[in-house]
mmCIF file of C-alpha atoms in Angstrom:
data_model
loop_
_atom_site.group_PDB
_atom_site.id
_atom_site.type_symbol
_atom_site.label_atom_id
_atom_site.label_comp_id
_atom_site.label_asym_id
_atom_site.label_seq_id
_atom_site.Cartn_x
_atom_site.Cartn_y
_atom_site.Cartn_z
ATOM 1 C CA MET A 1 114.662 167.293 165.417
ATOM 2 C CA SER A 2 112.526 166.247 168.355
ATOM 3 C CA THR A 3 109.893 163.556 168.711
ATOM 4 C CA ILE A 4 106.649 163.930 170.623
ATOM 5 C CA VAL A 5 104.622 160.812 171.454
ATOM 6 C CA VAL A 6 100.823 161.037 171.499
ATOM 7 C CA GLU A 7 98.854 158.131 172.970
ATOM 8 C CA VAL A 8 95.168 157.628 172.195
ATOM 9 C CA MET A 9 92.933 154.947 173.737
ATOM 10 C CA PRO A 10 89.258 154.058 173.321
ATOM 11 C CA LYS A 11 87.085 155.573 176.063
ATOM 12 C CA ALA A 12 87.025 153.278 179.096
ATOM 13 C CA GLU A 13 83.249 152.937 179.129
ATOM 14 C CA LEU A 14 83.091 151.766 175.505
ATOM 15 C CA LEU A 15 83.248 148.136 174.339
ATOM 16 C CA ASP A 16 86.590 147.502 172.607
ATOM 17 C CA PRO A 17 85.901 144.717 170.056
ATOM 18 C CA GLN A 18 89.552 144.590 168.993
ATOM 19 C CA GLY A 19 90.607 144.134 172.582
ATOM 20 C CA LYS A 20 88.022 141.411 173.173
ATOM 21 C CA ALA A 21 89.282 139.581 170.076
ATOM 22 C CA VAL A 22 92.856 139.725 171.396
ATOM 23 C CA VAL A 23 91.781 138.427 174.818
ATOM 24 C CA GLY A 24 89.962 135.531 173.135
ATOM 25 C CA ALA A 25 93.017 134.638 171.074
ATOM 26 C CA LEU A 26 95.337 134.889 174.079
ATOM 27 C CA SER A 27 93.235 132.550 176.215
ATOM 28 C CA ARG A 28 92.992 130.035 173.344
ATOM 29 C CA LEU A 29 96.805 130.175 173.147
ATOM 30 C CA GLY A 30 97.101 129.463 176.855
ATOM 31 C CA HIS A 31 97.858 132.949 178.161
ATOM 32 C CA THR A 32 95.236 132.713 180.902
ATOM 33 C CA ALA A 33 96.746 135.329 183.249
ATOM 34 C CA ILE A 34 95.462 138.056 180.929
ATOM 35 C CA ASN A 35 92.218 139.592 182.184
ATOM 36 C CA ASP A 36 91.512 142.262 179.567
ATOM 37 C CA VAL A 37 93.176 143.978 176.617
ATOM 38 C CA ARG A 38 92.417 147.386 175.112
ATOM 39 C CA VAL A 39 93.899 148.481 171.822
ATOM 40 C CA GLY A 40 94.729 152.108 171.043
ATOM 41 C CA LYS A 41 97.043 154.180 168.873
ATOM 42 C CA ARG A 42 100.504 155.594 169.405
ATOM 43 C CA PHE A 43 101.779 158.470 167.271
ATOM 44 C CA GLU A 44 105.386 159.637 167.001
ATOM 45 C CA ILE A 45 105.400 163.225 165.756
ATOM 46 C CA THR A 46 108.744 164.625 164.621
ATOM 47 C CA VAL A 47 109.222 168.397 164.655
ATOM 48 C CA ASP A 48 112.135 170.580 163.577
ATOM 49 C CA GLY A 49 114.297 172.015 166.355
ATOM 50 C CA GLU A 50 113.411 172.142 170.037
ATOM 51 C CA VAL A 51 109.961 171.421 171.535
ATOM 52 C CA THR A 52 108.723 174.849 172.634
ATOM 53 C CA ASP A 53 105.460 175.530 174.501
ATOM 54 C CA ALA A 54 103.961 176.759 171.234
ATOM 55 C CA VAL A 55 104.846 173.478 169.511
ATOM 56 C CA LEU A 56 103.389 171.479 172.406
ATOM 57 C CA ASP A 57 100.158 173.491 172.287
ATOM 58 C CA ASP A 58 99.978 172.820 168.559
ATOM 59 C CA VAL A 59 100.481 169.093 169.152
ATOM 60 C CA ARG A 60 97.802 169.076 171.848
ATOM 61 C CA THR A 61 95.387 170.666 169.393
ATOM 62 C CA ILE A 62 96.372 168.169 166.707
ATOM 63 C CA ALA A 63 95.955 165.279 169.180
ATOM 64 C CA THR A 64 92.441 166.215 170.223
ATOM 65 C CA GLU A 65 91.133 167.528 166.899
ATOM 66 C CA ILE A 66 92.823 165.299 164.301
ATOM 67 C CA LEU A 67 94.534 162.246 165.785
ATOM 68 C CA SER A 68 91.626 161.184 167.998
ATOM 69 C CA ASN A 69 87.861 161.001 167.731
ATOM 70 C CA GLN A 70 86.746 162.662 170.967
ATOM 71 C CA VAL A 71 83.386 160.861 170.836
ATOM 72 C CA ILE A 72 84.945 157.416 171.292
ATOM 73 C CA GLU A 73 88.578 158.062 172.217
ATOM 74 C CA ASP A 74 90.656 159.860 174.848
ATOM 75 C CA VAL A 75 94.151 161.310 174.472
ATOM 76 C CA VAL A 76 95.826 159.538 177.404
ATOM 77 C CA GLY A 77 99.340 160.864 177.018
ATOM 78 C CA ILE A 78 101.509 163.425 175.261
ATOM 79 C CA HIS A 79 105.210 163.426 176.060
ATOM 80 C CA VAL A 80 108.495 164.343 174.463
ATOM 81 C CA ALA A 81 110.250 161.087 173.575
ATOM 82 C CA ASP A 82 112.912 160.307 176.219
ATOM 83 C CA GLY A 83 111.608 163.317 178.063
ATOM 84 C CA VAL A 84 109.176 164.374 180.701
ATOM 85 C CA ASP A 85 105.422 164.234 180.363
ATOM 86 C CA ALA A 86 104.058 167.204 178.461
ATOM 87 C CA MET B 1 94.479 144.175 188.990
ATOM 88 C CA SER B 2 97.465 145.685 187.245
ATOM 89 C CA THR B 3 97.849 147.182 183.790
ATOM 90 C CA ILE B 4 100.843 146.669 181.519
ATOM 91 C CA VAL B 5 101.274 148.930 178.482
ATOM 92 C CA VAL B 6 102.811 147.494 175.303
ATOM 93 C CA GLU B 7 103.848 149.893 172.554
ATOM 94 C CA VAL B 8 104.379 148.724 168.976
ATOM 95 C CA MET B 9 105.661 150.877 166.094
ATOM 96 C CA PRO B 10 106.364 150.182 162.420
ATOM 97 C CA LYS B 11 110.066 149.483 161.785
ATOM 98 C CA ALA B 12 111.932 152.741 161.248
ATOM 99 C CA GLU B 13 113.247 151.779 157.831
ATOM 100 C CA LEU B 14 109.784 150.992 156.451
ATOM 101 C CA LEU B 15 107.515 153.499 154.693
ATOM 102 C CA ASP B 16 104.554 154.331 156.937
ATOM 103 C CA PRO B 17 101.680 155.208 154.572
ATOM 104 C CA GLN B 18 99.341 156.053 157.457
ATOM 105 C CA GLY B 19 101.906 158.435 158.858
ATOM 106 C CA LYS B 20 102.477 160.074 155.476
ATOM 107 C CA ALA B 21 98.701 160.573 155.119
ATOM 108 C CA VAL B 22 98.557 162.263 158.521
ATOM 109 C CA VAL B 23 101.491 164.557 157.661
ATOM 110 C CA GLY B 24 99.751 165.555 154.429
ATOM 111 C CA ALA B 25 96.526 166.352 156.251
ATOM 112 C CA LEU B 26 98.333 168.317 158.945
ATOM 113 C CA SER B 27 100.189 170.513 156.459
ATOM 114 C CA ARG B 28 96.955 171.177 154.544
ATOM 115 C CA LEU B 29 95.421 172.251 157.861
ATOM 116 C CA GLY B 30 98.275 174.644 158.500
ATOM 117 C CA HIS B 31 100.280 172.635 161.031
ATOM 118 C CA THR B 32 103.549 173.210 159.189
ATOM 119 C CA ALA B 33 105.891 172.652 162.166
ATOM 120 C CA ILE B 34 105.275 168.911 161.856
ATOM 121 C CA ASN B 35 108.089 167.141 160.019
ATOM 122 C CA ASP B 36 106.976 163.511 160.128
ATOM 123 C CA VAL B 37 104.372 161.295 161.797
ATOM 124 C CA ARG B 38 104.513 157.550 162.413
ATOM 125 C CA VAL B 39 101.460 155.621 163.570
ATOM 126 C CA GLY B 40 101.695 152.568 165.824
ATOM 127 C CA LYS B 41 99.651 150.633 168.354
ATOM 128 C CA ARG B 42 99.285 150.880 172.112
ATOM 129 C CA PHE B 43 97.935 147.956 174.128
ATOM 130 C CA GLU B 44 96.746 148.087 177.725
ATOM 131 C CA ILE B 45 96.865 144.568 179.163
ATOM 132 C CA THR B 46 95.109 144.020 182.487
ATOM 133 C CA VAL B 47 96.231 141.094 184.649
ATOM 134 C CA ASP B 48 94.937 139.784 187.973
ATOM 135 C CA GLY B 49 97.019 140.621 191.021
ATOM 136 C CA GLU B 50 100.585 141.931 191.039
ATOM 137 C CA VAL B 51 102.910 142.052 188.024
ATOM 138 C CA THR B 52 105.478 139.337 188.749
ATOM 139 C CA ASP B 53 108.547 138.554 186.600
ATOM 140 C CA ALA B 54 106.696 135.535 185.243
ATOM 141 C CA VAL B 55 103.773 137.725 184.156
ATOM 142 C CA LEU B 56 106.150 140.225 182.523
ATOM 143 C CA ASP B 57 107.925 137.429 180.650
ATOM 144 C CA ASP B 58 104.544 136.185 179.453
ATOM 145 C CA VAL B 59 103.611 139.697 178.284
ATOM 146 C CA ARG B 60 106.955 140.056 176.476
ATOM 147 C CA THR B 61 106.256 136.798 174.657
ATOM 148 C CA ILE B 62 102.732 137.941 173.822
ATOM 149 C CA ALA B 63 104.055 141.304 172.611
ATOM 150 C CA THR B 64 106.580 139.851 170.209
ATOM 151 C CA GLU B 65 104.625 136.795 169.041
ATOM 152 C CA ILE B 66 101.016 137.971 168.971
ATOM 153 C CA LEU B 67 100.630 141.742 169.320
ATOM 154 C CA SER B 68 103.268 142.665 166.741
ATOM 155 C CA ASN B 69 104.383 141.426 163.346
ATOM 156 C CA GLN B 70 108.157 141.196 163.786
ATOM 157 C CA VAL B 71 108.695 141.481 160.023
ATOM 158 C CA ILE B 72 107.355 145.050 159.861
ATOM 159 C CA GLU B 73 107.018 146.161 163.482
ATOM 160 C CA ASP B 74 109.109 146.600 166.621
ATOM 161 C CA VAL B 75 107.960 146.407 170.240
ATOM 162 C CA VAL B 76 109.287 149.784 171.444
ATOM 163 C CA GLY B 77 108.085 149.695 175.023
ATOM 164 C CA ILE B 78 106.606 147.501 177.736
ATOM 165 C CA HIS B 79 105.915 149.121 181.096
ATOM 166 C CA VAL B 80 103.611 148.723 184.047
ATOM 167 C CA ALA B 81 101.102 151.590 183.885
ATOM 168 C CA ASP B 82 102.128 154.349 186.335
ATOM 169 C CA GLY B 83 105.237 152.301 186.917
ATOM 170 C CA VAL B 84 108.779 151.884 185.806
ATOM 171 C CA ASP B 85 109.834 150.546 182.436
ATOM 172 C CA ALA B 86 109.701 146.767 182.289
#
């Protein structure tokens, strides 16, 4: 079994209300060194056997078509856990 | 400005309903190579200036006390973006 990590973040140019809420809470709690926070999603996808190119292509398709909304989000990373960037 | 990435995942021993829903959808869409999916959160924290040890300690505290619920989640990674693991 192998694990592939997919990382999805809101597009940089979009307002991130969740992130703004976290920044507000952090400054109220005294963490003033924090300038900005953006909140995204992290998926751990487990597949049987080794991660072949075909499996990676499938995961890339899944990442862009299913795990992220390409209108408001970007897939910022796909890598094999404890491995090199895919 | 520097960016620190914090990665939070549901504890391994807990059922991840979101993940199960994604696996179900993927198999219905023909992506049968996928064995399991777990869904977590990815935070990008921007701080002014360089990332000092003090800033990293602050971010670790923030990660465990504010950005994750230690009853059901684990902080699985904190690293400076495009940098080494913190």
